[in-house]
Amino acid sequence: MSAFAFHLDATDGTARSGRIITARGTIRTPAFMPVGTAGTVKAMLPQTVAATGADIVLGNTYHLMLRPGAEQVAALGGLHRFMNWHKPILTDSGGFQVWSLAKLRNMAEEGVTFQSHIDGSTHTLTPERSIDIQCLLGADIQMILDECTDYPVPHAQAATSMALTTRWADRAKHAFAHHPRRQQGQALFGIVQGSTFPDLRQRHAHTLVDIGFDGYALGGLSVGEPQSAMLDTVEATLPALPAQQPRYLMGVGTPEDLVEAVRRGVDMFDCVLPTRAGRHGQAFTRHGRVVLKNARHAADPRPLDAESTCEAANVYSRAYLHHLVKSGEYLAAMLLSWANLAYYQDLMAQMRAAIAAGRFEDFATAFYAQRQAGDIEPL
Amino acid sequence: MSAFAFHLDATDGTARSGRIITARGTIRTPAFMPVGTAGTVKAMLPQTVAATGADIVLGNTYHLMLRPGAEQVAALGGLHRFMNWHKPILTDSGGFQVWSLAKLRNMAEEGVTFQSHIDGSTHTLTPERSIDIQCLLGADIQMILDECTDYPVPHAQAATSMALTTRWADRAKHAFAHHPRRQQGQALFGIVQGSTFPDLRQRHAHTLVDIGFDGYALGGLSVGEPQSAMLDTVEATLPALPAQQPRYLMGVGTPEDLVEAVRRGVDMFDCVLPTRAGRHGQAFTRHGRVVLKNARHAADPRPLDAESTCEAANVYSRAYLHHLVKSGEYLAAMLLSWANLAYYQDLMAQMRAAIAAGRFEDFATAFYAQRQAGDIEPL
């Protein structure tokens, strides 16, 4: 078993590339983590997820605690075995989904009580219970329970919420340190809150670094704020975090978001966008977003992107994908989720290579030029 | 390009094994053809279908003529390229789906006019147009347009309908013989009708053999009649068909149906059952049908069938499959369709081997003993 570690291999401006070492394998950074909400990256076989180049997937504590239940997953040998994914897994704390999905939330110092969006049953999530669940799942990277705030939120309210997240961070660290199921090589990340207020973000970053975690996430973003506010917050926060530890921007984002956040020094991302868009008939390519339902694709024999390395993007015609989307076929979601995850992983690989070669700005220029050019012309 | 041919390699009682040769490859018989309704075997990648052992898939003329349209598929290079399936394809004539799906059918000597179940648009299918569509799709094995009758149906009505199918068979053969798109190695099969009346079935078989086709199907079965009536009809009809040509029982069936029909001398089958059942959370194994939604599977770490050769059946726990089904995940349909198609193909392979070895009855005895034993005991 390897101990958890982060190796910073190259920097280019503020962009960084490196490797996160876990007991279950190495994660090349900057890394994009496909989201395996309920123990499955939707519409994907795990081996196909791995084949796109993903080193790690994300599992949702909120979803898994409600169904099938963390103790159930543990009894079945943990989340890796359950979902047949044997590389690293990061689990979130459940806080974000309680905020976004659950009904009748009741926040208290102790934790949050909420009703399941599935069956209305009542559950409580505390910092300790969140760690307990993540240890039962066997996650390689675990997250502290945090409180998410709405956007926008008044400064005073963001500060109050942030202070609660800090007290919870202390409790989570203690729970993780002493959890009987904790395994060598597992890590716990803190989550910096503070909405889009630079002073709060910086203060919270320092506070969490003082507590001490294996890595640091930026939470409470990608919740409706403009991209510029998100990037300004990233830019204001990252200098307050230690360079020798991984930085994770939660729930982000579009390809453009990834490029801009990597440029500013973010190492890890997760987002449902590539798979959700795939299920809704949209593809991501070098040239932007392609809406396959559009009539322009109905008779187009060309693939999504002839230069893609992914079979879903370079073999099947746009006409076929259009047909599958119009017909509501499972294969539409399967192929487009696959193509999109492959595109995201290729993008990360290109950024890693560009940083290692010291030419990230050249990469970014080419990236925007390709998007500016737009999709191939209709026939 | 090979010419179409059928080699009868072995017989065991009335059971037969052999090979159908087409320009796109060899079909080992007895063969089960997965159904690729609208240009996709639902919830399956084409390479996964091939990996289960399928030598051929079926495409539905009715579905494809309505969406995306046969001319559209032809313009895109034909159905094989369209769906990325490069082994043989058999297309039905459209007759069965017009009977089972379309609205406001109007039967006439010339053909059938109907309204699309998708958008209510009006279409006409004649024996000639059905062949035209199948040639546009580029099907390796094509079927004559037939009229399906309800079950049960009076003898006189079945005879009248059968006579219409005969006149249409003549026209289809003529259309196929002279179609400009017809390619070397493509075949046309007749469809024997006559409901469950042995005299009609035998008479129709002789009539169609006199017209002369590359193979013969039994249509109008698996439409609600008891298994015994279906098998009695098979038994009464097959002796009237030439031994040196393939025999195809359309729309059948359960694993038991396949065993009993193979025993009687059928060479080819198609059925939506394995994929449809998979989408509805049901698995087929050696021990019968497994309903994964049942609570007995919720905590069961065992796979569907540890002895299966299919990863979907021998890796993932029943607890995981239960969870996927309960959660409505795409992966439930993907894994169960895969497991079911693999089970069906394994069953066919076992029957082919048993016939070649002259021990089909031993196979059948073991087959029924395994089903009699039932699913593994709950934990």
CSV table of N, CA, C and O in Angstrom, one decimal, chain A residues 37-48 63-64 67-68 72 75-76 81-84 279 298-301 311 315-317 319-321 323-324 326-331 333-335 338, chain B residues 37-48 63-64 67-68 72 75-76 81-84 279 298-301 311 315-317 319-321 323-324 326-331 333-335 338:
chain,number,residue,atom,x,y,z
A,37,THR,N,-22.5,8.9,-9.8
A,37,THR,CA,-23.5,9.3,-8.8
A,37,THR,C,-23.9,8.2,-7.9
A,37,THR,O,-23.6,8.2,-6.7
A,38,ALA,N,-24.6,7.2,-8.4
A,38,ALA,CA,-25.2,6.1,-7.6
A,38,ALA,C,-24.5,4.8,-7.8
A,38,ALA,O,-25.1,3.8,-7.8
A,39,GLY,N,-23.1,4.9,-7.9
A,39,GLY,CA,-22.4,3.7,-8.1
A,39,GLY,C,-22.2,3.3,-9.5
A,39,GLY,O,-21.9,2.1,-9.8
A,40,THR,N,-22.5,4.2,-10.4
A,40,THR,CA,-22.3,3.9,-11.9
A,40,THR,C,-22.2,5.3,-12.6
A,40,THR,O,-22.9,6.2,-12.3
A,41,VAL,N,-21.1,5.4,-13.4
A,41,VAL,CA,-21.1,6.5,-14.3
A,41,VAL,C,-22.1,6.3,-15.4
A,41,VAL,O,-22.1,5.3,-16.1
A,42,LYS,N,-23.2,7.1,-15.4
A,42,LYS,CA,-24.4,6.8,-16.1
A,42,LYS,C,-24.1,6.4,-17.5
A,42,LYS,O,-23.4,7.2,-18.3
A,43,ALA,N,-24.7,5.3,-17.9
A,43,ALA,CA,-24.7,4.8,-19.3
A,43,ALA,C,-23.3,4.4,-19.8
A,43,ALA,O,-23.1,4.3,-21.0
A,44,MET,N,-22.5,4.1,-18.9
A,44,MET,CA,-21.1,3.7,-19.2
A,44,MET,C,-20.7,2.4,-18.4
A,44,MET,O,-21.0,2.3,-17.3
A,45,LEU,N,-20.1,1.5,-19.2
A,45,LEU,CA,-19.4,0.4,-18.5
A,45,LEU,C,-18.2,0.9,-17.8
A,45,LEU,O,-17.5,1.7,-18.4
A,46,PRO,N,-17.8,0.3,-16.7
A,46,PRO,CA,-16.6,0.8,-16.0
A,46,PRO,C,-15.3,0.7,-16.8
A,46,PRO,O,-14.5,1.6,-16.8
A,47,GLN,N,-15.2,-0.4,-17.6
A,47,GLN,CA,-14.0,-0.5,-18.4
A,47,GLN,C,-14.0,0.5,-19.5
A,47,GLN,O,-12.9,0.9,-20.0
A,48,THR,N,-15.1,1.0,-20.0
A,48,THR,CA,-15.1,2.0,-21.0
A,48,THR,C,-14.7,3.4,-20.4
A,48,THR,O,-14.0,4.2,-21.0
A,63,HIS,N,-26.3,10.1,-2.5
A,63,HIS,CA,-27.0,9.1,-3.2
A,63,HIS,C,-26.8,7.7,-2.6
A,63,HIS,O,-27.8,6.9,-2.4
A,64,LEU,N,-25.6,7.4,-2.3
A,64,LEU,CA,-25.3,6.0,-1.8
A,64,LEU,C,-25.7,5.7,-0.4
A,64,LEU,O,-26.1,4.6,-0.1
A,67,ARG,N,-29.4,5.0,-1.0
A,67,ARG,CA,-29.7,3.7,-1.8
A,67,ARG,C,-28.4,3.3,-2.4
A,67,ARG,O,-27.9,4.1,-3.2
A,68,PRO,N,-27.8,2.2,-2.1
A,68,PRO,CA,-28.4,1.1,-1.3
A,68,PRO,C,-28.1,1.2,0.2
A,68,PRO,O,-28.5,0.4,1.0
A,72,GLN,N,-24.6,-1.4,3.6
A,72,GLN,CA,-24.9,-2.4,2.6
A,72,GLN,C,-23.7,-2.5,1.6
A,72,GLN,O,-23.2,-3.6,1.3
A,75,ALA,N,-20.8,-4.1,3.4
A,75,ALA,CA,-21.0,-5.6,3.5
A,75,ALA,C,-20.7,-6.3,2.2
A,75,ALA,O,-20.3,-7.5,2.2
A,76,LEU,N,-20.8,-5.6,1.1
A,76,LEU,CA,-20.6,-6.2,-0.2
A,76,LEU,C,-19.1,-6.0,-0.6
A,76,LEU,O,-18.8,-6.2,-1.8
A,81,ARG,N,-15.5,-2.7,-5.3
A,81,ARG,CA,-16.0,-4.0,-5.7
A,81,ARG,C,-17.4,-3.9,-6.2
A,81,ARG,O,-17.8,-4.5,-7.2
A,82,PHE,N,-18.2,-3.1,-5.5
A,82,PHE,CA,-19.7,-3.0,-5.8
A,82,PHE,C,-19.8,-2.5,-7.3
A,82,PHE,O,-20.6,-3.2,-8.0
A,83,MET,N,-19.1,-1.5,-7.7
A,83,MET,CA,-19.3,-1.0,-9.0
A,83,MET,C,-18.2,-1.5,-10.0
A,83,MET,O,-18.3,-1.0,-11.2
A,84,ASN,N,-17.4,-2.4,-9.6
A,84,ASN,CA,-16.4,-3.0,-10.5
A,84,ASN,C,-15.5,-1.9,-11.1
A,84,ASN,O,-15.1,-1.9,-12.3
A,279,ARG,N,-26.5,12.3,-22.3
A,279,ARG,CA,-27.9,11.8,-22.2
A,279,ARG,C,-28.9,12.7,-22.8
A,279,ARG,O,-30.0,12.2,-23.1
A,298,ALA,N,-29.1,15.2,-39.8
A,298,ALA,CA,-29.9,14.0,-40.2
A,298,ALA,C,-29.3,13.2,-41.3
A,298,ALA,O,-29.5,12.0,-41.4
A,299,ALA,N,-28.7,13.9,-42.3
A,299,ALA,CA,-28.1,13.1,-43.4
A,299,ALA,C,-26.6,13.2,-43.5
A,299,ALA,O,-26.0,13.0,-44.5
A,300,ASP,N,-26.0,13.6,-42.4
A,300,ASP,CA,-24.5,13.9,-42.4
A,300,ASP,C,-23.8,12.6,-42.1
A,300,ASP,O,-23.8,12.0,-41.0
A,301,PRO,N,-23.0,12.1,-43.1
A,301,PRO,CA,-22.3,10.8,-42.9
A,301,PRO,C,-21.0,11.0,-42.1
A,301,PRO,O,-20.4,10.0,-41.8
A,311,GLU,N,-13.8,5.9,-30.4
A,311,GLU,CA,-14.6,5.2,-31.4
A,311,GLU,C,-16.0,5.8,-31.5
A,311,GLU,O,-16.6,5.9,-32.6
A,315,VAL,N,-16.2,6.9,-35.4
A,315,VAL,CA,-16.8,5.8,-36.3
A,315,VAL,C,-18.2,6.1,-36.7
A,315,VAL,O,-18.6,6.1,-37.9
A,316,TYR,N,-19.1,6.4,-35.7
A,316,TYR,CA,-20.5,6.5,-36.0
A,316,TYR,C,-20.8,7.9,-36.7
A,316,TYR,O,-20.3,8.9,-36.3
A,317,SER,N,-21.7,7.8,-37.7
A,317,SER,CA,-22.0,9.1,-38.4
A,317,SER,C,-22.9,10.0,-37.5
A,317,SER,O,-23.6,9.5,-36.6
A,319,ALA,N,-25.4,11.3,-38.7
A,319,ALA,CA,-26.8,10.9,-39.0
A,319,ALA,C,-27.3,9.8,-38.1
A,319,ALA,O,-28.4,9.8,-37.7
A,320,TYR,N,-26.4,8.9,-37.8
A,320,TYR,CA,-26.8,7.7,-37.0
A,320,TYR,C,-27.0,8.2,-35.5
A,320,TYR,O,-28.0,7.9,-34.9
A,321,LEU,N,-26.1,9.1,-35.0
A,321,LEU,CA,-26.3,9.7,-33.7
A,321,LEU,C,-27.6,10.5,-33.6
A,321,LEU,O,-28.4,10.4,-32.7
A,323,HIS,N,-30.3,10.0,-35.5
A,323,HIS,CA,-31.3,9.0,-35.5
A,323,HIS,C,-31.5,8.4,-34.1
A,323,HIS,O,-32.7,8.2,-33.6
A,324,LEU,N,-30.4,8.0,-33.4
A,324,LEU,CA,-30.5,7.4,-32.1
A,324,LEU,C,-31.1,8.4,-31.1
A,324,LEU,O,-32.0,8.0,-30.2
A,326,LYS,N,-33.2,11.0,-31.8
A,326,LYS,CA,-34.6,11.1,-32.1
A,326,LYS,C,-35.4,9.9,-31.7
A,326,LYS,O,-36.6,10.1,-31.4
A,327,SER,N,-34.8,8.8,-31.8
A,327,SER,CA,-35.5,7.5,-31.5
A,327,SER,C,-35.5,7.2,-30.0
A,327,SER,O,-36.1,6.2,-29.6
A,328,GLY,N,-34.8,8.0,-29.2
A,328,GLY,CA,-34.8,7.8,-27.8
A,328,GLY,C,-34.1,6.5,-27.4
A,328,GLY,O,-34.4,5.8,-26.4
A,329,GLU,N,-33.1,6.1,-28.2
A,329,GLU,CA,-32.4,4.8,-28.0
A,329,GLU,C,-31.3,4.9,-26.9
A,329,GLU,O,-30.6,5.9,-26.8
A,330,TYR,N,-31.2,3.9,-26.1
A,330,TYR,CA,-30.2,3.8,-25.0
A,330,TYR,C,-28.8,4.1,-25.7
A,330,TYR,O,-27.9,4.8,-25.0
A,331,LEU,N,-28.6,3.6,-26.9
A,331,LEU,CA,-27.3,3.8,-27.5
A,331,LEU,C,-26.9,5.2,-27.7
A,331,LEU,O,-25.7,5.6,-27.7
A,333,ALA,N,-27.4,7.7,-25.5
A,333,ALA,CA,-26.7,8.1,-24.3
A,333,ALA,C,-25.4,7.4,-24.1
A,333,ALA,O,-24.4,8.0,-23.6
A,334,MET,N,-25.3,6.1,-24.5
A,334,MET,CA,-24.1,5.4,-24.3
A,334,MET,C,-23.0,6.0,-25.2
A,334,MET,O,-21.9,6.2,-24.7
A,335,LEU,N,-23.2,6.2,-26.4
A,335,LEU,CA,-22.2,6.7,-27.3
A,335,LEU,C,-21.8,8.1,-27.0
A,335,LEU,O,-20.6,8.5,-27.0
A,338,TRP,N,-19.9,8.4,-23.8
A,338,TRP,CA,-18.5,7.9,-24.1
A,338,TRP,C,-17.7,9.0,-24.8
A,338,TRP,O,-16.6,9.3,-24.4
B,37,THR,N,-34.0,-3.5,-33.7
B,37,THR,CA,-35.2,-2.9,-34.1
B,37,THR,C,-35.0,-1.7,-35.0
B,37,THR,O,-35.3,-1.7,-36.2
B,38,ALA,N,-34.4,-0.6,-34.4
B,38,ALA,CA,-34.3,0.7,-35.1
B,38,ALA,C,-32.9,1.0,-35.5
B,38,ALA,O,-32.4,2.1,-35.4
B,39,GLY,N,-32.1,-0.1,-35.9
B,39,GLY,CA,-30.7,0.1,-36.2
B,39,GLY,C,-29.8,0.1,-35.0
B,39,GLY,O,-28.7,0.5,-35.0
B,40,THR,N,-30.3,-0.5,-33.9
B,40,THR,CA,-29.5,-0.8,-32.7
B,40,THR,C,-30.1,-1.9,-31.9
B,40,THR,O,-31.3,-1.9,-31.7
B,41,VAL,N,-29.3,-2.8,-31.5
B,41,VAL,CA,-29.8,-3.8,-30.5
B,41,VAL,C,-29.8,-3.0,-29.2
B,41,VAL,O,-28.8,-2.6,-28.7
B,42,LYS,N,-31.0,-2.8,-28.7
B,42,LYS,CA,-31.2,-1.8,-27.6
B,42,LYS,C,-30.2,-2.0,-26.4
B,42,LYS,O,-30.1,-3.1,-25.9
B,43,ALA,N,-29.6,-0.9,-26.0
B,43,ALA,CA,-28.7,-0.9,-24.8
B,43,ALA,C,-27.4,-1.7,-25.0
B,43,ALA,O,-26.8,-2.0,-24.0
B,44,MET,N,-27.1,-2.0,-26.3
B,44,MET,CA,-25.9,-2.8,-26.5
B,44,MET,C,-25.0,-2.0,-27.6
B,44,MET,O,-25.5,-1.6,-28.6
B,45,LEU,N,-23.7,-2.0,-27.3
B,45,LEU,CA,-22.8,-1.6,-28.4
B,45,LEU,C,-22.6,-2.8,-29.4
B,45,LEU,O,-22.7,-4.0,-29.0
B,46,PRO,N,-22.5,-2.5,-30.7
B,46,PRO,CA,-22.4,-3.6,-31.6
B,46,PRO,C,-21.3,-4.6,-31.4
B,46,PRO,O,-21.4,-5.8,-31.6
B,47,GLN,N,-20.1,-4.1,-30.9
B,47,GLN,CA,-19.0,-5.0,-30.6
B,47,GLN,C,-19.4,-6.0,-29.4
B,47,GLN,O,-18.9,-7.1,-29.4
B,48,THR,N,-20.2,-5.5,-28.5
B,48,THR,CA,-20.6,-6.4,-27.4
B,48,THR,C,-21.6,-7.4,-27.9
B,48,THR,O,-21.5,-8.6,-27.5
B,63,HIS,N,-39.8,-0.2,-38.7
B,63,HIS,CA,-39.2,0.9,-37.9
B,63,HIS,C,-38.2,1.7,-38.8
B,63,HIS,O,-38.3,3.0,-38.7
B,64,LEU,N,-37.4,1.1,-39.6
B,64,LEU,CA,-36.4,1.8,-40.4
B,64,LEU,C,-37.0,2.6,-41.5
B,64,LEU,O,-36.5,3.6,-41.9
B,67,ARG,N,-38.3,5.7,-39.8
B,67,ARG,CA,-37.3,6.5,-39.2
B,67,ARG,C,-36.0,5.8,-39.2
B,67,ARG,O,-36.0,4.7,-38.5
B,68,PRO,N,-35.0,6.2,-39.8
B,68,PRO,CA,-34.8,7.4,-40.6
B,68,PRO,C,-35.3,7.4,-42.0
B,68,PRO,O,-35.1,8.4,-42.7
B,72,GLN,N,-32.7,7.2,-46.9
B,72,GLN,CA,-31.7,7.8,-46.0
B,72,GLN,C,-30.6,6.8,-45.6
B,72,GLN,O,-29.4,7.2,-45.7
B,75,ALA,N,-28.4,6.1,-48.6
B,75,ALA,CA,-27.5,7.2,-48.9
B,75,ALA,C,-26.3,7.3,-47.9
B,75,ALA,O,-25.3,7.8,-48.3
B,76,LEU,N,-26.5,6.7,-46.8
B,76,LEU,CA,-25.5,6.7,-45.8
B,76,LEU,C,-24.6,5.4,-45.9
B,76,LEU,O,-23.8,5.1,-45.0
B,81,ARG,N,-23.2,-0.2,-42.4
B,81,ARG,CA,-22.4,0.9,-42.0
B,81,ARG,C,-23.1,1.8,-41.0
B,81,ARG,O,-22.5,2.3,-40.1
B,82,PHE,N,-24.4,2.0,-41.3
B,82,PHE,CA,-25.2,2.9,-40.4
B,82,PHE,C,-25.1,2.5,-39.0
B,82,PHE,O,-24.8,3.3,-38.1
B,83,MET,N,-25.2,1.2,-38.7
B,83,MET,CA,-25.2,0.8,-37.3
B,83,MET,C,-23.9,0.2,-36.9
B,83,MET,O,-23.8,-0.3,-35.8
B,84,ASN,N,-22.9,0.2,-37.7
B,84,ASN,CA,-21.6,-0.3,-37.4
B,84,ASN,C,-21.6,-1.7,-37.0
B,84,ASN,O,-21.0,-2.2,-36.1
B,279,ARG,N,-34.1,-5.0,-20.2
B,279,ARG,CA,-34.5,-3.6,-19.9
B,279,ARG,C,-35.5,-3.6,-18.8
B,279,ARG,O,-35.7,-2.5,-18.2
B,298,ALA,N,-31.1,-8.1,-2.7
B,298,ALA,CA,-30.6,-6.7,-2.3
B,298,ALA,C,-29.2,-6.8,-1.6
B,298,ALA,O,-28.4,-5.9,-1.8
B,299,ALA,N,-29.0,-7.9,-0.9
B,299,ALA,CA,-27.7,-8.0,-0.2
B,299,ALA,C,-26.9,-9.2,-0.7
B,299,ALA,O,-26.0,-9.7,0.0
B,300,ASP,N,-27.2,-9.7,-1.8
B,300,ASP,CA,-26.6,-11.0,-2.3
B,300,ASP,C,-25.3,-10.6,-3.1
B,300,ASP,O,-25.3,-10.1,-4.2
B,301,PRO,N,-24.1,-11.0,-2.6
B,301,PRO,CA,-22.9,-10.7,-3.2
B,301,PRO,C,-22.6,-11.6,-4.4
B,301,PRO,O,-21.6,-11.3,-5.1
B,311,GLU,N,-19.1,-11.5,-18.7
B,311,GLU,CA,-18.7,-10.6,-17.5
B,311,GLU,C,-19.9,-10.0,-16.8
B,311,GLU,O,-19.9,-9.9,-15.6
B,315,VAL,N,-19.4,-11.2,-13.0
B,315,VAL,CA,-18.6,-10.3,-12.2
B,315,VAL,C,-19.5,-9.5,-11.2
B,315,VAL,O,-19.2,-9.4,-10.1
B,316,TYR,N,-20.5,-8.9,-11.8
B,316,TYR,CA,-21.3,-8.0,-11.0
B,316,TYR,C,-22.2,-8.8,-10.0
B,316,TYR,O,-22.8,-9.7,-10.4
B,317,SER,N,-22.3,-8.3,-8.8
B,317,SER,CA,-23.1,-9.0,-7.8
B,317,SER,C,-24.6,-8.8,-8.1
B,317,SER,O,-25.0,-7.8,-8.7
B,319,ALA,N,-26.6,-8.0,-5.8
B,319,ALA,CA,-26.9,-6.8,-5.1
B,319,ALA,C,-26.7,-5.6,-5.9
B,319,ALA,O,-27.5,-4.6,-5.8
B,320,TYR,N,-25.7,-5.5,-6.7
B,320,TYR,CA,-25.4,-4.4,-7.5
B,320,TYR,C,-26.4,-4.3,-8.6
B,320,TYR,O,-27.0,-3.2,-8.9
B,321,LEU,N,-26.8,-5.4,-9.2
B,321,LEU,CA,-27.8,-5.4,-10.3
B,321,LEU,C,-29.1,-4.9,-9.7
B,321,LEU,O,-29.9,-4.2,-10.4
B,323,HIS,N,-29.6,-3.0,-7.2
B,323,HIS,CA,-29.4,-1.6,-7.0
B,323,HIS,C,-29.6,-0.8,-8.3
B,323,HIS,O,-30.4,0.2,-8.3
B,324,LEU,N,-29.0,-1.2,-9.3
B,324,LEU,CA,-29.1,-0.5,-10.6
B,324,LEU,C,-30.5,-0.5,-11.1
B,324,LEU,O,-31.0,0.5,-11.6
B,326,LYS,N,-33.3,-0.9,-9.3
B,326,LYS,CA,-34.1,0.0,-8.4
B,326,LYS,C,-33.9,1.4,-8.7
B,326,LYS,O,-34.8,2.3,-8.5
B,327,SER,N,-32.6,1.8,-9.0
B,327,SER,CA,-32.3,3.2,-9.3
B,327,SER,C,-32.6,3.6,-10.7
B,327,SER,O,-32.4,4.8,-11.0
B,328,GLY,N,-33.1,2.7,-11.5
B,328,GLY,CA,-33.4,3.1,-12.9
B,328,GLY,C,-32.2,3.5,-13.7
B,328,GLY,O,-32.3,4.3,-14.6
B,329,GLU,N,-31.0,2.9,-13.4
B,329,GLU,CA,-29.8,3.3,-14.1
B,329,GLU,C,-29.7,2.6,-15.5
B,329,GLU,O,-30.1,1.4,-15.7
B,330,TYR,N,-29.2,3.3,-16.5
B,330,TYR,CA,-28.9,2.8,-17.8
B,330,TYR,C,-28.1,1.5,-17.7
B,330,TYR,O,-28.4,0.6,-18.5
B,331,LEU,N,-27.2,1.4,-16.8
B,331,LEU,CA,-26.3,0.3,-16.7
B,331,LEU,C,-27.1,-1.0,-16.4
B,331,LEU,O,-26.7,-2.1,-16.8
B,333,ALA,N,-30.0,-1.9,-17.7
B,333,ALA,CA,-30.4,-2.4,-19.0
B,333,ALA,C,-29.2,-2.9,-19.8
B,333,ALA,O,-29.3,-3.9,-20.5
B,334,MET,N,-28.1,-2.2,-19.7
B,334,MET,CA,-26.9,-2.6,-20.4
B,334,MET,C,-26.4,-3.9,-20.0
B,334,MET,O,-26.1,-4.8,-20.8
B,335,LEU,N,-26.2,-4.1,-18.7
B,335,LEU,CA,-25.6,-5.3,-18.2
B,335,LEU,C,-26.6,-6.5,-18.4
B,335,LEU,O,-26.2,-7.6,-18.7
B,338,TRP,N,-26.9,-7.6,-22.0
B,338,TRP,CA,-25.7,-8.3,-22.3
B,338,TRP,C,-25.7,-9.7,-21.8
B,338,TRP,O,-25.4,-10.7,-22.5
